[in-house]
């Protein structure tokens, strides 16, 4: 009788430790999602800021400047529920404005343009990486949250279900070629 109670107690402690470890792992994944989202937000803000800077520099033709400035401004000012669409529109505007490699050369030849072109190239290159890191963290958390033990024991607590950030982040060909 005593041995049975001891084995039951050991089993309960083992299950408790396992559930605690799983909850801790889930908590770490949620913290990783928060960190990768902050990094993604920083890269998106940097890209929009550099795009606005290039648009107002006077090296682009007026139509391209207006298109790029408005898309960058909309991306910076968008509300969270419209952010993916605004960032995708900025990507499309960047591809439209910098579809021709001569446009990148025009930016480079302007005073201070070499630094602006390099910064824009780095910004459009880093956004897909930051988005991929964020979406990988979201995927890992989602897979863990789908396990029955996590649902049955409510190990996720009150944390919202993680959402991936889906946007068009393909860089302009002229800038992507320059980064290589």
PDB file of C-alpha atoms in Angstrom:
ATOM      1  CA  UNK A   1       0.000   0.000   0.000  1.00  0.00           C
ATOM      2  CA  UNK A   2       2.741   2.445   0.950  1.00  0.00           C
ATOM      3  CA  UNK A   3       4.851   1.489  -2.066  1.00  0.00           C
ATOM      4  CA  UNK A   4       1.869   2.098  -4.359  1.00  0.00           C
ATOM      5  CA  UNK A   5       1.304   5.554  -2.877  1.00  0.00           C
ATOM      6  CA  UNK A   6       4.981   6.381  -3.288  1.00  0.00           C
ATOM      7  CA  UNK A   7       4.913   5.307  -6.966  1.00  0.00           C
ATOM      8  CA  UNK A   8       1.756   7.347  -7.563  1.00  0.00           C
ATOM      9  CA  UNK A   9       3.387  10.356  -5.899  1.00  0.00           C
ATOM     10  CA  UNK A  10       6.567   9.909  -7.982  1.00  0.00           C
ATOM     11  CA  UNK A  11       4.481   9.663 -11.165  1.00  0.00           C
ATOM     12  CA  UNK A  12       2.529  12.817 -10.259  1.00  0.00           C
ATOM     13  CA  UNK A  13       5.740  14.712  -9.527  1.00  0.00           C
ATOM     14  CA  UNK A  14       7.237  13.549 -12.835  1.00  0.00           C
ATOM     15  CA  UNK A  15       4.139  14.650 -14.738  1.00  0.00           C
ATOM     16  CA  UNK A  16       4.192  17.985 -12.882  1.00  0.00           C
ATOM     17  CA  UNK A  17       7.849  18.546 -13.725  1.00  0.00           C
ATOM     18  CA  UNK A  18       7.218  17.680 -17.374  1.00  0.00           C
ATOM     19  CA  UNK A  19       4.230  20.041 -17.587  1.00  0.00           C
ATOM     20  CA  UNK A  20       6.229  22.774 -15.871  1.00  0.00           C
ATOM     21  CA  UNK A  21       9.093  22.280 -18.336  1.00  0.00           C
ATOM     22  CA  UNK A  22       6.639  22.452 -21.264  1.00  0.00           C
ATOM     23  CA  UNK A  23       5.053  25.632 -19.896  1.00  0.00           C
ATOM     24  CA  UNK A  24       8.500  27.181 -19.491  1.00  0.00           C
ATOM     25  CA  UNK A  25       9.400  26.238 -23.050  1.00  0.00           C
ATOM     26  CA  UNK A  26       6.190  27.803 -24.311  1.00  0.00           C
ATOM     27  CA  UNK A  27       6.905  30.941 -22.299  1.00  0.00           C
ATOM     28  CA  UNK A  28      10.390  31.161 -23.830  1.00  0.00           C
ATOM     29  CA  UNK A  29       8.891  30.779 -27.306  1.00  0.00           C
ATOM     30  CA  UNK A  30       6.464  33.607 -26.614  1.00  0.00           C
ATOM     31  CA  UNK A  31       9.340  35.793 -25.401  1.00  0.00           C
ATOM     32  CA  UNK A  32      11.237  34.900 -28.595  1.00  0.00           C
ATOM     33  CA  UNK A  33       8.190  35.928 -30.644  1.00  0.00           C
ATOM     34  CA  UNK A  34       8.101  39.280 -28.862  1.00  0.00           C
ATOM     35  CA  UNK A  35      11.817  39.821 -29.520  1.00  0.00           C
ATOM     36  CA  UNK A  36      11.614  38.844 -33.182  1.00  0.00           C
ATOM     37  CA  UNK A  37       8.533  41.029 -33.669  1.00  0.00           C
ATOM     38  CA  UNK A  38      10.395  43.984 -32.193  1.00  0.00           C
ATOM     39  CA  UNK A  39      13.312  43.305 -34.545  1.00  0.00           C
ATOM     40  CA  UNK A  40      10.933  43.029 -37.505  1.00  0.00           C
ATOM     41  CA  UNK A  41       9.226  46.291 -36.549  1.00  0.00           C
ATOM     42  CA  UNK A  42      12.624  48.002 -36.321  1.00  0.00           C
ATOM     43  CA  UNK A  43      13.652  46.733 -39.771  1.00  0.00           C
ATOM     44  CA  UNK A  44      10.330  47.761 -41.315  1.00  0.00           C
ATOM     45  CA  UNK A  45      10.616  51.217 -39.772  1.00  0.00           C
ATOM     46  CA  UNK A  46      14.199  51.525 -40.990  1.00  0.00           C
ATOM     47  CA  UNK A  47      13.194  50.536 -44.531  1.00  0.00           C
ATOM     48  CA  UNK A  48      10.324  53.033 -44.583  1.00  0.00           C
ATOM     49  CA  UNK A  49      12.529  55.806 -43.167  1.00  0.00           C
ATOM     50  CA  UNK A  50      15.277  55.241 -45.720  1.00  0.00           C
ATOM     51  CA  UNK A  51      12.711  55.076 -48.520  1.00  0.00           C
ATOM     52  CA  UNK A  52      11.249  58.400 -47.369  1.00  0.00           C
ATOM     53  CA  UNK A  53      14.717  59.902 -47.192  1.00  0.00           C
ATOM     54  CA  UNK A  54      15.509  58.795 -50.741  1.00  0.00           C
ATOM     55  CA  UNK A  55      12.101  60.015 -51.963  1.00  0.00           C
ATOM     56  CA  UNK A  56      12.675  63.493 -50.546  1.00  0.00           C
ATOM     57  CA  UNK A  57      16.322  63.744 -51.625  1.00  0.00           C
ATOM     58  CA  UNK A  58      15.441  65.118 -55.056  1.00  0.00           C
ATOM     59  CA  UNK A  59      17.409  62.537 -57.029  1.00  0.00           C
ATOM     60  CA  UNK A  60      14.335  60.665 -58.277  1.00  0.00           C
ATOM     61  CA  UNK A  61      11.914  62.002 -60.830  1.00  0.00           C
ATOM     62  CA  UNK A  62       8.867  63.704 -59.269  1.00  0.00           C
ATOM     63  CA  UNK A  63       6.423  60.868 -60.001  1.00  0.00           C
ATOM     64  CA  UNK A  64       8.716  58.226 -58.498  1.00  0.00           C
ATOM     65  CA  UNK A  65       9.367  60.456 -55.484  1.00  0.00           C
ATOM     66  CA  UNK A  66       5.664  60.872 -54.818  1.00  0.00           C
ATOM     67  CA  UNK A  67       4.907  57.157 -55.217  1.00  0.00           C
ATOM     68  CA  UNK A  68       7.775  56.146 -52.944  1.00  0.00           C
ATOM     69  CA  UNK A  69       7.104  58.845 -50.347  1.00  0.00           C
ATOM     70  CA  UNK A  70       3.394  58.056 -50.074  1.00  0.00           C
ATOM     71  CA  UNK A  71       3.996  54.309 -49.757  1.00  0.00           C
ATOM     72  CA  UNK A  72       6.707  54.839 -47.120  1.00  0.00           C
ATOM     73  CA  UNK A  73       4.541  57.315 -45.213  1.00  0.00           C
ATOM     74  CA  UNK A  74       1.573  54.930 -45.293  1.00  0.00           C
ATOM     75  CA  UNK A  75       3.789  52.093 -44.029  1.00  0.00           C
ATOM     76  CA  UNK A  76       5.090  54.193 -41.134  1.00  0.00           C
ATOM     77  CA  UNK A  77       1.644  55.497 -40.146  1.00  0.00           C
ATOM     78  CA  UNK A  78      -0.412  52.334 -40.646  1.00  0.00           C
ATOM     79  CA  UNK A  79      -2.417  50.779 -37.859  1.00  0.00           C
ATOM     80  CA  UNK A  80      -1.467  47.276 -36.759  1.00  0.00           C
ATOM     81  CA  UNK A  81      -4.342  45.540 -38.571  1.00  0.00           C
ATOM     82  CA  UNK A  82      -3.376  47.219 -41.881  1.00  0.00           C
ATOM     83  CA  UNK A  83       0.385  46.998 -41.458  1.00  0.00           C
ATOM     84  CA  UNK A  84       0.960  43.945 -43.648  1.00  0.00           C
ATOM     85  CA  UNK A  85      -0.862  45.550 -46.581  1.00  0.00           C
ATOM     86  CA  UNK A  86       0.946  48.875 -46.184  1.00  0.00           C
ATOM     87  CA  UNK A  87       4.347  47.186 -45.998  1.00  0.00           C
ATOM     88  CA  UNK A  88       3.525  45.087 -49.067  1.00  0.00           C
ATOM     89  CA  UNK A  89       2.580  48.257 -50.939  1.00  0.00           C
ATOM     90  CA  UNK A  90       5.917  49.796 -49.956  1.00  0.00           C
ATOM     91  CA  UNK A  91       7.686  46.715 -51.350  1.00  0.00           C
ATOM     92  CA  UNK A  92       5.742  47.052 -54.594  1.00  0.00           C
ATOM     93  CA  UNK A  93       6.571  50.764 -54.797  1.00  0.00           C
ATOM     94  CA  UNK A  94      10.246  50.076 -54.221  1.00  0.00           C
ATOM     95  CA  UNK A  95      10.192  47.482 -57.013  1.00  0.00           C
ATOM     96  CA  UNK A  96       8.396  49.921 -59.337  1.00  0.00           C
ATOM     97  CA  UNK A  97      10.762  52.810 -58.612  1.00  0.00           C
ATOM     98  CA  UNK A  98      13.970  50.772 -58.648  1.00  0.00           C
ATOM     99  CA  UNK A  99      13.069  48.337 -61.433  1.00  0.00           C
ATOM    100  CA  UNK A 100      15.686  50.002 -63.613  1.00  0.00           C
ATOM    101  CA  UNK A 101      19.309  49.748 -62.421  1.00  0.00           C
ATOM    102  CA  UNK A 102      19.869  53.252 -63.820  1.00  0.00           C
ATOM    103  CA  UNK A 103      17.608  54.606 -61.103  1.00  0.00           C
ATOM    104  CA  UNK A 104      19.915  53.140 -58.454  1.00  0.00           C
ATOM    105  CA  UNK A 105      22.901  54.648 -60.278  1.00  0.00           C
ATOM    106  CA  UNK A 106      21.176  58.044 -60.278  1.00  0.00           C
ATOM    107  CA  UNK A 107      20.773  57.812 -56.509  1.00  0.00           C
ATOM    108  CA  UNK A 108      24.414  56.751 -56.094  1.00  0.00           C
ATOM    109  CA  UNK A 109      25.717  59.652 -58.184  1.00  0.00           C
ATOM    110  CA  UNK A 110      23.899  62.303 -56.138  1.00  0.00           C
ATOM    111  CA  UNK A 111      25.754  63.935 -53.230  1.00  0.00           C
ATOM    112  CA  UNK A 112      25.484  61.511 -50.311  1.00  0.00           C
ATOM    113  CA  UNK A 113      23.759  59.065 -52.609  1.00  0.00           C
ATOM    114  CA  UNK A 114      26.267  56.249 -52.200  1.00  0.00           C
ATOM    115  CA  UNK A 115      25.474  56.029 -48.483  1.00  0.00           C
ATOM    116  CA  UNK A 116      21.731  56.318 -49.130  1.00  0.00           C
ATOM    117  CA  UNK A 117      21.821  53.574 -51.781  1.00  0.00           C
ATOM    118  CA  UNK A 118      23.841  51.304 -49.482  1.00  0.00           C
ATOM    119  CA  UNK A 119      21.473  51.941 -46.566  1.00  0.00           C
ATOM    120  CA  UNK A 120      18.416  51.274 -48.736  1.00  0.00           C
ATOM    121  CA  UNK A 121      19.988  48.075 -50.061  1.00  0.00           C
ATOM    122  CA  UNK A 122      20.717  46.868 -46.523  1.00  0.00           C
ATOM    123  CA  UNK A 123      17.219  47.790 -45.351  1.00  0.00           C
ATOM    124  CA  UNK A 124      15.431  45.900 -48.121  1.00  0.00           C
ATOM    125  CA  UNK A 125      17.738  42.904 -47.580  1.00  0.00           C
ATOM    126  CA  UNK A 126      17.157  42.722 -43.822  1.00  0.00           C
ATOM    127  CA  UNK A 127      13.354  42.859 -43.866  1.00  0.00           C
ATOM    128  CA  UNK A 128      12.874  39.350 -45.345  1.00  0.00           C
ATOM    129  CA  UNK A 129      15.355  37.901 -42.864  1.00  0.00           C
ATOM    130  CA  UNK A 130      13.639  39.546 -39.889  1.00  0.00           C
ATOM    131  CA  UNK A 131      10.243  38.384 -41.143  1.00  0.00           C
ATOM    132  CA  UNK A 132      11.536  34.835 -41.608  1.00  0.00           C
ATOM    133  CA  UNK A 133      12.945  34.745 -38.055  1.00  0.00           C
ATOM    134  CA  UNK A 134       9.637  36.029 -36.679  1.00  0.00           C
ATOM    135  CA  UNK A 135       7.538  33.570 -38.666  1.00  0.00           C
ATOM    136  CA  UNK A 136       9.827  30.674 -37.638  1.00  0.00           C
ATOM    137  CA  UNK A 137       9.303  31.559 -33.970  1.00  0.00           C
ATOM    138  CA  UNK A 138       5.549  31.819 -34.532  1.00  0.00           C
ATOM    139  CA  UNK A 139       5.527  28.419 -36.259  1.00  0.00           C
ATOM    140  CA  UNK A 140       7.403  26.773 -33.376  1.00  0.00           C
ATOM    141  CA  UNK A 141       4.995  28.233 -30.815  1.00  0.00           C
ATOM    142  CA  UNK A 142       1.961  27.224 -32.860  1.00  0.00           C
ATOM    143  CA  UNK A 143       3.204  23.647 -33.185  1.00  0.00           C
ATOM    144  CA  UNK A 144       3.730  23.404 -29.430  1.00  0.00           C
ATOM    145  CA  UNK A 145       0.362  24.998 -28.659  1.00  0.00           C
ATOM    146  CA  UNK A 146      -1.406  22.407 -30.841  1.00  0.00           C
ATOM    147  CA  UNK A 147      -0.315  19.556 -28.566  1.00  0.00           C
ATOM    148  CA  UNK A 148      -3.126  18.119 -26.470  1.00  0.00           C
ATOM    149  CA  UNK A 149      -1.230  18.450 -23.207  1.00  0.00           C
ATOM    150  CA  UNK A 150      -0.838  22.197 -23.789  1.00  0.00           C
ATOM    151  CA  UNK A 151      -4.544  22.626 -24.548  1.00  0.00           C
ATOM    152  CA  UNK A 152      -5.841  20.326 -21.801  1.00  0.00           C
ATOM    153  CA  UNK A 153      -3.725  21.837 -19.052  1.00  0.00           C
ATOM    154  CA  UNK A 154      -3.973  25.374 -20.488  1.00  0.00           C
ATOM    155  CA  UNK A 155      -0.213  25.788 -20.388  1.00  0.00           C
ATOM    156  CA  UNK A 156      -0.341  28.800 -22.722  1.00  0.00           C
ATOM    157  CA  UNK A 157      -2.195  30.776 -20.081  1.00  0.00           C
ATOM    158  CA  UNK A 158      -3.766  33.935 -21.454  1.00  0.00           C
ATOM    159  CA  UNK A 159      -1.166  34.532 -24.143  1.00  0.00           C
ATOM    160  CA  UNK A 160      -2.752  35.354 -27.495  1.00  0.00           C
ATOM    161  CA  UNK A 161      -2.357  32.844 -30.283  1.00  0.00           C
ATOM    162  CA  UNK A 162       0.744  33.900 -32.246  1.00  0.00           C
ATOM    163  CA  UNK A 163       0.164  35.259 -35.717  1.00  0.00           C
ATOM    164  CA  UNK A 164       2.661  35.207 -38.559  1.00  0.00           C
ATOM    165  CA  UNK A 165       3.495  38.427 -40.413  1.00  0.00           C
ATOM    166  CA  UNK A 166       2.667  37.843 -44.073  1.00  0.00           C
ATOM    167  CA  UNK A 167       3.725  40.471 -46.563  1.00  0.00           C
ATOM    168  CA  UNK A 168       5.321  40.910 -49.955  1.00  0.00           C
ATOM    169  CA  UNK A 169       8.966  41.517 -49.105  1.00  0.00           C
ATOM    170  CA  UNK A 170      10.661  40.751 -52.411  1.00  0.00           C
ATOM    171  CA  UNK A 171      13.389  43.353 -52.936  1.00  0.00           C
ATOM    172  CA  UNK A 172      13.774  45.345 -56.148  1.00  0.00           C
ATOM    173  CA  UNK A 173      15.971  43.489 -58.620  1.00  0.00           C
ATOM    174  CA  UNK A 174      18.371  46.400 -59.027  1.00  0.00           C
ATOM    175  CA  UNK A 175      18.937  46.617 -55.262  1.00  0.00           C
ATOM    176  CA  UNK A 176      19.111  42.839 -54.782  1.00  0.00           C
ATOM    177  CA  UNK A 177      21.761  42.562 -57.504  1.00  0.00           C
ATOM    178  CA  UNK A 178      23.722  45.325 -55.828  1.00  0.00           C
ATOM    179  CA  UNK A 179      23.657  43.520 -52.464  1.00  0.00           C
ATOM    180  CA  UNK A 180      25.153  40.345 -53.916  1.00  0.00           C
TER     181      UNK A 180
END
